[in-house]
Coordinates of C-alpha atoms in Angstrom, one line a residue:
M191 CA -5.9 -1.8 20.2
L192 CA -6.7 -2.4 23.9
T193 CA -8.5 -5.6 23.1
G194 CA -5.7 -6.9 21.0
A195 CA -3.2 -6.2 23.6
G196 CA -5.5 -7.7 26.5
L197 CA -5.6 -4.4 28.4
T198 CA -9.2 -3.8 28.4
R199 CA -9.4 -4.7 32.1
A200 CA -6.4 -2.8 33.0
W201 CA -6.6 0.4 31.0
S202 CA -9.3 2.9 30.5
H203 CA -10.3 3.5 26.7
D204 CA -9.1 7.1 26.9
R205 CA -5.5 6.0 27.0
A206 CA -6.0 5.0 23.4
H207 CA -7.5 8.4 22.4
A208 CA -4.8 10.2 24.2
F209 CA -2.1 8.2 22.3
F210 CA -3.4 10.0 19.1
S211 CA -4.4 13.4 20.3
R212 CA -1.8 14.2 23.1
A213 CA 1.0 11.7 23.2
V214 CA 4.4 12.9 21.8
W215 CA 5.4 10.9 18.9
N216 CA 5.9 11.6 15.1
P217 CA 4.1 9.4 12.5
E218 CA 6.7 10.1 9.8
T219 CA 9.6 9.0 12.1
L220 CA 7.6 5.8 12.8
G221 CA 6.9 5.2 9.1
I222 CA 10.6 5.6 8.1
S223 CA 11.5 3.2 10.9
L224 CA 8.8 0.8 9.4
S225 CA 10.4 1.4 5.8
H226 CA 13.8 0.2 7.2
L227 CA 12.1 -2.8 8.7
V228 CA 10.5 -3.7 5.2
V229 CA 13.8 -3.2 3.3
R230 CA 15.8 -5.5 5.6
A231 CA 13.2 -8.2 6.0
L232 CA 11.7 -8.4 2.5
L233 CA 14.2 -7.0 0.0
P234 CA 17.8 -8.0 -0.9
E235 CA 20.7 -5.8 0.2
T236 CA 21.3 -4.3 -3.3
A237 CA 17.5 -4.2 -4.4
V238 CA 16.1 -1.0 -6.0
L239 CA 13.2 0.3 -4.3
T240 CA 9.9 0.8 -6.1
V241 CA 7.7 3.4 -4.4
A242 CA 4.0 4.3 -5.4
V243 CA 2.5 7.5 -4.6
D244 CA -1.2 8.2 -4.5
D245 CA -3.9 10.0 -2.5
T246 CA -7.2 8.5 -1.0
L247 CA -10.2 10.1 0.7
F248 CA -11.4 8.6 4.1
K249 CA -15.0 9.7 4.3
R250 CA -15.9 11.7 7.5
R251 CA -18.8 13.8 8.7
G252 CA -19.0 16.4 11.3
K253 CA -18.4 20.2 11.1
K254 CA -15.5 19.9 13.8
V255 CA -13.5 17.2 12.1
F256 CA -10.1 18.9 11.2
G257 CA -9.3 18.9 7.5
A258 CA -12.7 17.4 6.5
A259 CA -14.1 18.8 3.3
W260 CA -15.9 18.1 0.0
Q261 CA -13.4 16.9 -2.6
H262 CA -12.7 14.3 -5.2
D263 CA -13.0 10.7 -4.2
G264 CA -11.7 8.1 -6.6
A265 CA -13.3 5.3 -4.9
A266 CA -16.8 6.7 -5.0
T267 CA -19.6 5.1 -6.7
G268 CA -22.1 6.7 -9.0
S269 CA -22.0 9.5 -11.5
R270 CA -20.4 12.1 -9.1
P271 CA -17.0 11.0 -7.8
I272 CA -17.0 13.3 -4.8
G273 CA -17.2 12.9 -1.1
R274 CA -16.7 14.6 2.2
G275 CA -13.7 13.6 4.3
T276 CA -10.0 13.7 5.0
C277 CA -7.7 13.2 2.0
F278 CA -4.1 11.7 2.7
V279 CA -1.2 11.4 0.3
V280 CA 0.4 8.2 0.8
V281 CA 3.8 6.8 -0.2
G282 CA 4.2 3.0 0.0
L283 CA 7.1 0.5 -0.9
V284 CA 6.1 -2.0 -3.6
V285 CA 7.6 -5.5 -3.0
E286 CA 7.2 -9.0 -4.3
L287 CA 6.4 -11.8 -2.0
P288 CA 7.3 -15.4 -2.9
F289 CA 3.8 -16.7 -1.9
L290 CA 1.8 -14.0 -4.0
A291 CA 1.4 -13.7 -7.7
R292 CA 1.0 -9.9 -7.5
P293 CA 3.1 -7.3 -5.9
V294 CA 2.0 -5.6 -2.5
C295 CA 2.1 -1.9 -1.7
L296 CA 3.1 -1.4 2.0
P297 CA 2.4 2.2 3.2
V298 CA 5.3 3.9 5.1
M299 CA 4.4 7.5 4.9
A300 CA 1.2 9.5 4.8
R301 CA 0.3 13.1 5.2
L302 CA -3.0 15.0 5.5
W303 CA -3.8 17.2 2.4
R304 CA -6.2 20.1 3.0
P305 CA -8.1 21.8 0.0
K306 CA -7.3 25.5 -0.6
Q307 CA -4.0 25.4 1.4
E308 CA -0.5 26.5 0.1
Q309 CA 0.8 23.0 -0.4
S310 CA -0.6 20.8 -3.2
K311 CA -0.8 17.1 -3.3
V312 CA 2.3 17.2 -5.5
D313 CA 4.1 19.4 -3.0
L314 CA 3.4 16.9 -0.2
A315 CA 4.5 13.9 -2.3
A316 CA 7.8 15.6 -3.2
S317 CA 8.6 16.4 0.2
M318 CA 7.9 12.8 1.4
L319 CA 10.0 11.4 -1.5
R320 CA 13.0 13.6 -0.6
F321 CA 12.7 12.7 3.1
L322 CA 12.5 8.9 2.2
A323 CA 15.5 9.1 -0.2
A324 CA 17.5 10.9 2.5
C325 CA 16.7 8.1 5.0
H326 CA 17.8 5.5 2.4
H327 CA 20.8 7.3 1.2
G328 CA 22.6 5.4 -1.6
R329 CA 19.7 3.3 -2.6
R330 CA 18.1 4.0 -6.0
I331 CA 14.4 4.6 -5.9
H332 CA 12.0 4.2 -8.7
V333 CA 8.7 6.2 -8.1
V334 CA 5.5 5.5 -10.0
A335 CA 2.3 7.6 -9.8
D336 CA -0.6 8.6 -11.9
D337 CA -1.1 11.5 -14.2
V338 CA -2.0 13.9 -11.2
Y339 CA 1.7 13.6 -9.8
H340 CA 3.8 15.8 -12.1
G341 CA 5.0 19.5 -12.1
P342 CA 7.8 21.8 -10.8
A343 CA 7.8 20.3 -7.4
L344 CA 9.0 16.9 -8.8
R345 CA 11.7 18.4 -10.9
N346 CA 14.4 18.6 -8.2
L347 CA 14.1 15.0 -6.7
P348 CA 17.4 13.5 -5.6
A349 CA 19.7 12.1 -8.2
T350 CA 19.0 8.7 -7.0
C351 CA 15.2 9.0 -7.9
T352 CA 13.3 8.5 -11.1
L353 CA 9.6 9.3 -11.8
T354 CA 7.4 7.4 -14.1
T355 CA 3.8 8.7 -14.5
R356 CA 1.1 8.7 -16.7
L357 CA 1.3 11.4 -19.5
P358 CA -1.8 13.5 -19.8
A359 CA -3.3 13.7 -23.2
S360 CA -3.0 17.5 -23.2
A361 CA 0.8 17.5 -22.6
V362 CA 2.9 19.3 -25.2
L363 CA 6.2 17.9 -26.0
Y364 CA 9.3 19.4 -27.5
D365 CA 12.5 18.0 -29.2
L366 CA 15.8 18.3 -27.3
A367 CA 17.6 21.6 -27.2
P368 CA 19.7 22.1 -30.3
P369 CA 23.5 22.3 -29.8
R370 CA 25.4 25.4 -29.7
T371 CA 25.8 27.5 -32.9
G372 CA 28.5 29.8 -31.9
K373 CA 26.4 32.9 -32.3
R374 CA 25.7 35.5 -29.9
G375 CA 22.4 35.4 -28.0
R376 CA 20.5 33.3 -25.5
L377 CA 20.8 29.6 -25.8
A378 CA 17.8 27.8 -27.0
L379 CA 16.2 25.7 -24.1
K380 CA 14.0 23.4 -26.2
G381 CA 13.9 22.3 -29.8
E382 CA 11.0 22.1 -32.2
R383 CA 7.4 21.4 -31.1
L384 CA 6.6 17.7 -31.3
G385 CA 2.9 18.0 -30.4
T386 CA 0.7 16.0 -27.9
P387 CA 1.0 12.2 -27.2
K388 CA -1.6 11.8 -30.1
D389 CA 0.8 13.5 -32.6
L390 CA 3.7 11.5 -31.6
A391 CA 1.6 8.3 -32.0
A392 CA 0.7 9.1 -35.6
T393 CA 4.5 9.2 -36.6
A394 CA 6.1 6.8 -34.1
A395 CA 7.4 3.4 -35.1
F396 CA 5.9 0.7 -33.0
A397 CA 7.5 -2.7 -32.2
S398 CA 5.9 -5.8 -30.6
F399 CA 6.9 -6.9 -27.1
Q400 CA 5.8 -9.5 -24.6
V401 CA 4.9 -7.8 -21.5
K402 CA 3.6 -9.4 -18.1
R403 CA 1.4 -7.1 -16.3
Y404 CA -1.7 -7.5 -13.9
Q405 CA -0.9 -11.3 -13.7
R406 CA -1.1 -11.7 -17.5
T407 CA 1.3 -12.0 -20.3
E408 CA 0.3 -10.0 -23.3
T409 CA 1.7 -8.8 -26.7
V410 CA 1.7 -5.0 -26.8
H411 CA 3.3 -2.5 -29.3
L412 CA 5.6 0.0 -27.9
A413 CA 7.3 3.1 -29.2
E414 CA 9.8 5.3 -27.4
V415 CA 10.6 9.0 -28.0
T416 CA 13.2 10.9 -26.1
C417 CA 12.1 14.6 -25.7
L418 CA 11.4 17.4 -23.3
W419 CA 8.1 17.9 -21.4
Y420 CA 8.9 21.7 -20.9
G421 CA 5.9 22.7 -19.1
S422 CA 6.4 20.0 -16.3
F423 CA 10.1 19.0 -16.2
H424 CA 11.6 22.1 -17.9
T425 CA 14.9 21.2 -19.5
R426 CA 15.3 17.8 -18.1
T427 CA 15.3 15.0 -20.6
V428 CA 12.4 12.5 -20.3
R429 CA 11.4 9.5 -22.3
V430 CA 7.8 8.9 -23.6
I431 CA 6.7 5.4 -24.1
L432 CA 3.5 4.9 -26.2
L433 CA 1.6 1.7 -25.7
R434 CA -0.7 0.3 -28.4
D435 CA -2.7 -3.0 -27.2
Q436 CA -3.2 -5.9 -29.7
G437 CA -5.9 -5.2 -32.1
T438 CA -5.5 -1.2 -31.9
A439 CA -4.9 0.0 -35.4
S440 CA -3.9 3.7 -34.6
G441 CA -3.3 6.0 -31.8
Y442 CA -2.3 4.7 -28.3
D443 CA -3.9 3.2 -25.4
L444 CA -1.4 4.3 -22.7
A445 CA 1.3 7.0 -22.7
L446 CA 4.0 7.1 -19.9
V447 CA 6.7 9.8 -19.3
T448 CA 9.7 8.8 -17.1
T449 CA 13.0 10.4 -16.1
D450 CA 14.5 6.9 -16.2
L451 CA 16.7 7.0 -19.2
T452 CA 18.1 3.4 -19.1
T453 CA 15.4 0.9 -18.3
P454 CA 14.1 -0.8 -21.3
P455 CA 10.4 0.1 -22.4
T456 CA 8.9 -3.2 -21.3
G457 CA 10.4 -2.7 -17.8
L458 CA 8.8 0.7 -17.6
V459 CA 5.4 -0.7 -18.4
I460 CA 5.7 -3.5 -15.9
R461 CA 6.8 -0.8 -13.3
Y462 CA 3.7 1.4 -13.9
A463 CA 1.4 -1.7 -13.8
W464 CA 2.8 -2.2 -10.1
R465 CA 1.3 1.2 -9.3
W466 CA -2.1 -0.5 -9.2
S467 CA -1.0 -2.4 -5.9
I468 CA -1.5 1.0 -4.0
E469 CA -5.2 1.1 -5.1
V470 CA -5.7 -2.5 -3.8
T471 CA -4.0 -1.4 -0.5
F472 CA -6.5 1.4 -0.1
A473 CA -9.6 -0.8 -0.9
E474 CA -8.3 -3.6 1.7
A475 CA -7.5 -1.1 4.2
R476 CA -11.0 0.3 4.4
D477 CA -12.9 -2.8 4.0
L478 CA -11.0 -5.2 6.2
L479 CA -9.1 -3.0 8.6
G480 CA -11.6 -0.1 9.1
I481 CA -9.2 2.7 8.3
G482 CA -10.7 6.0 8.3
Q483 CA -13.5 5.0 10.6
A484 CA -11.9 6.3 13.9
R485 CA -14.1 9.2 15.3
T486 CA -11.3 11.7 15.7
R487 CA -11.7 15.4 15.5
T488 CA -8.7 17.3 16.6
R489 CA -5.8 18.1 14.4
A490 CA -3.2 15.8 16.0
A491 CA -5.6 12.9 16.2
V492 CA -6.8 13.2 12.5
E493 CA -3.3 13.6 11.2
R494 CA -2.0 10.5 13.2
T495 CA -4.8 7.9 13.2
A496 CA -5.0 7.2 9.5
P497 CA -1.2 6.9 9.0
F498 CA -1.0 4.7 12.1
A499 CA -3.7 2.4 10.7
L500 CA -2.0 2.1 7.4
Y501 CA 1.3 1.2 9.2
C502 CA -0.8 -1.6 10.9
Y503 CA -1.5 -2.7 7.4
T504 CA 2.2 -3.0 6.6
I505 CA 3.0 -4.6 9.9
T506 CA 0.4 -7.4 9.4
V507 CA 1.7 -8.2 5.9
V508 CA 5.3 -8.2 7.1
W509 CA 4.6 -10.5 10.1
Y510 CA 2.8 -12.9 7.9
A511 CA 5.7 -13.0 5.4
L512 CA 8.1 -13.6 8.2
Y513 CA 6.3 -15.8 10.6
G514 CA 2.6 -16.5 9.6
H515 CA 2.7 -18.0 6.1
H516 CA 2.3 -21.8 5.6
P517 CA 2.2 -23.4 2.3
S518 CA -1.4 -25.0 2.9
D519 CA -3.0 -21.8 3.9
A520 CA -4.7 -21.3 0.5
A521 CA -5.7 -25.0 0.4
D522 CA -7.2 -24.7 4.0
R523 CA -9.1 -21.7 3.1
R524 CA -10.5 -23.5 -0.3
E525 CA -11.6 -26.4 1.9
Q526 CA -13.5 -24.0 4.5
A527 CA -15.0 -22.0 1.5
P528 CA -15.5 -24.3 -1.7
W529 CA -16.9 -21.4 -3.7
Y530 CA -13.1 -20.0 -4.0
A531 CA -12.4 -22.8 -6.4
T532 CA -9.5 -20.7 -8.1
K533 CA -7.8 -19.4 -5.0
T534 CA -4.2 -20.1 -4.9
D535 CA -2.7 -17.2 -2.9
P536 CA -3.6 -16.1 0.6
S537 CA -5.5 -12.8 0.8
L538 CA -5.1 -10.1 3.5
S539 CA -8.3 -11.4 5.0
D540 CA -6.4 -14.6 5.5
M541 CA -3.4 -12.8 7.0
I542 CA -5.6 -11.1 9.5
T543 CA -7.4 -14.1 10.5
K544 CA -4.2 -16.0 11.2
L545 CA -2.9 -12.9 13.1
R546 CA -5.9 -12.9 15.4
R547 CA -5.7 -16.6 16.2
V548 CA -2.1 -16.2 17.1
I549 CA -2.8 -13.4 19.4
I550 CA -5.9 -15.5 20.9
A551 CA -3.7 -18.6 21.3
A552 CA -0.9 -16.4 22.9
R553 CA -3.4 -15.8 25.8
F554 CA -4.0 -19.5 26.6
L555 CA -0.6 -21.1 27.6
P556 CA 0.1 -24.5 28.7
V557 CA 0.8 -24.4 32.5
H558 CA -0.1 -27.8 33.9
P559 CA -1.3 -31.2 32.4
G560 CA -4.9 -32.2 32.9
R561 CA -8.1 -31.7 31.0
P562 CA -9.4 -28.0 30.9
A563 CA -12.7 -26.9 32.4
D564 CA -15.8 -26.7 30.1
A565 CA -15.9 -23.0 30.5
E566 CA -12.3 -22.6 29.2
I567 CA -13.1 -24.8 26.2
R568 CA -16.2 -22.7 25.4
T569 CA -14.1 -19.4 25.8
V570 CA -11.4 -20.5 23.4
Q571 CA -14.2 -21.6 21.0
K572 CA -15.9 -18.5 20.9
A573 CA -12.8 -16.3 20.6
W574 CA -11.5 -18.6 17.6
A575 CA -14.9 -18.4 16.0
A576 CA -14.9 -14.6 16.3
A577 CA -11.6 -14.5 14.5
S578 CA -12.6 -16.7 11.7
P579 CA -13.7 -15.2 8.4
R580 CA -16.9 -17.2 8.7
P581 CA -18.2 -18.3 12.2
G582 CA -18.1 -22.1 12.5
S583 CA -16.0 -22.8 9.4
L584 CA -13.3 -24.9 11.0
T585 CA -12.7 -28.4 10.1
R586 CA -13.7 -30.7 13.0
S587 CA -11.0 -33.2 13.0
Q588 CA -8.2 -30.9 11.7
D589 CA -5.1 -30.1 14.0
I590 CA -4.5 -26.4 13.3
T591 CA -0.9 -25.0 13.8
I592 CA -1.3 -21.6 15.5
S593 CA 2.2 -20.2 14.6
Q594 CA 5.9 -21.2 14.3
N595 CA 6.7 -18.9 17.3
V596 CA 4.1 -20.2 19.5
E597 CA 5.1 -23.3 21.5
S598 CA 1.7 -24.8 22.2
R599 CA -0.9 -26.0 19.8
V600 CA -4.6 -25.7 20.3
F601 CA -6.9 -28.5 19.1
L602 CA -10.5 -27.8 18.6
A603 CA -13.5 -29.9 18.2
E604 CA -17.0 -30.0 19.6
S605 CA -16.6 -33.0 22.0
R606 CA -13.0 -33.4 22.4
Y607 CA -10.3 -31.0 23.3
T608 CA -7.0 -32.4 24.7
A609 CA -4.5 -29.4 24.9
P610 CA -3.9 -28.4 28.5
I611 CA -4.5 -24.5 28.7
S612 CA -4.8 -22.0 31.5
Y613 CA -6.1 -18.5 31.0
H614 CA -3.9 -15.5 31.9
S615 CA -5.6 -12.3 32.5
P616 CA -3.6 -8.9 32.1
S617 CA -3.8 -8.5 35.9
R618 CA -2.0 -11.8 36.5
R619 CA 0.7 -11.0 33.9

């Protein structure tokens, strides 16, 4: 943080640690403010919000790390999907960007979950969803999650929220409650037992549909049943969507349950496929941004650092969508890395690289005409190479536009450099 802001010579590094451990600020308030920025900048005024919910484990060692414990790790490799670290339940807005073929999940809220505590992951998710719905009052919100997120805590979401999740194979479904009979006695809350999803698939009528999911258009067979999932949603009416891939003779390959009673089945399948974008966000956040690597131990620092880093992911994508994208970015990357022969869209790595270059260029502003000194040229070249995904991968004779909001352009080559620049240190600013 201090390096990016150019404050390494002016501030001590302990001020960055104090920002997370002792400063007065609320990560959820910051996240909600960021969600409003995403909605205003990347979505139409009347757009429905698609929200993905999931949890992820950031591996940590040390007995004094608050909240660290041995627990399930979905990203673990090997036969034992467990790891020691801190687990965060994350809520993100799923948006479509015009320059990407896939949706992107932008985290806007995250809370630390601790094993063997009163609140479960579902409780944390329900609390954050209610807060998000209250802050975006009047907007309809479609929530997608995996089969872990269901239960009594999600029964009483606001009326503007719907939930679509994967139906567990052991779920028991019932027919809708029968009408009043006029007789005395307690009213029936549910109808006859329909059985598990496997039982429904044995008698359901499937129809063929074209569905675009995971950047592919496929022919699938869908069946829809309106029923009750009494054990999870009690008396609330739900729809079960059974999906059978092309070539499957019997049974089902995917079962979804949703409280959305109006969206067509194909739309629900596409919406659930968008849930995978949050898994991509987790992988990119770990590998490219180093989220979870901060050496924090106190409660406040642990609870704030990972959410703040996830917000940096969101800010990077929003900045690139508004100011950093150029249509030739993917082509330039293919020229620098010929092995990416099928690359058509910019990746998060490309976005980070461009942001680093803009930050570096902003430190070298044109002040007076004249040829720069050799030391200044070498300083710019080293900084530029450090921000590149592969050192020394720049085209020698190519003029590179730094950013639309940076007035000067830096032209780099080994033996010619004509842009007048002057280094401004933080103290001189």
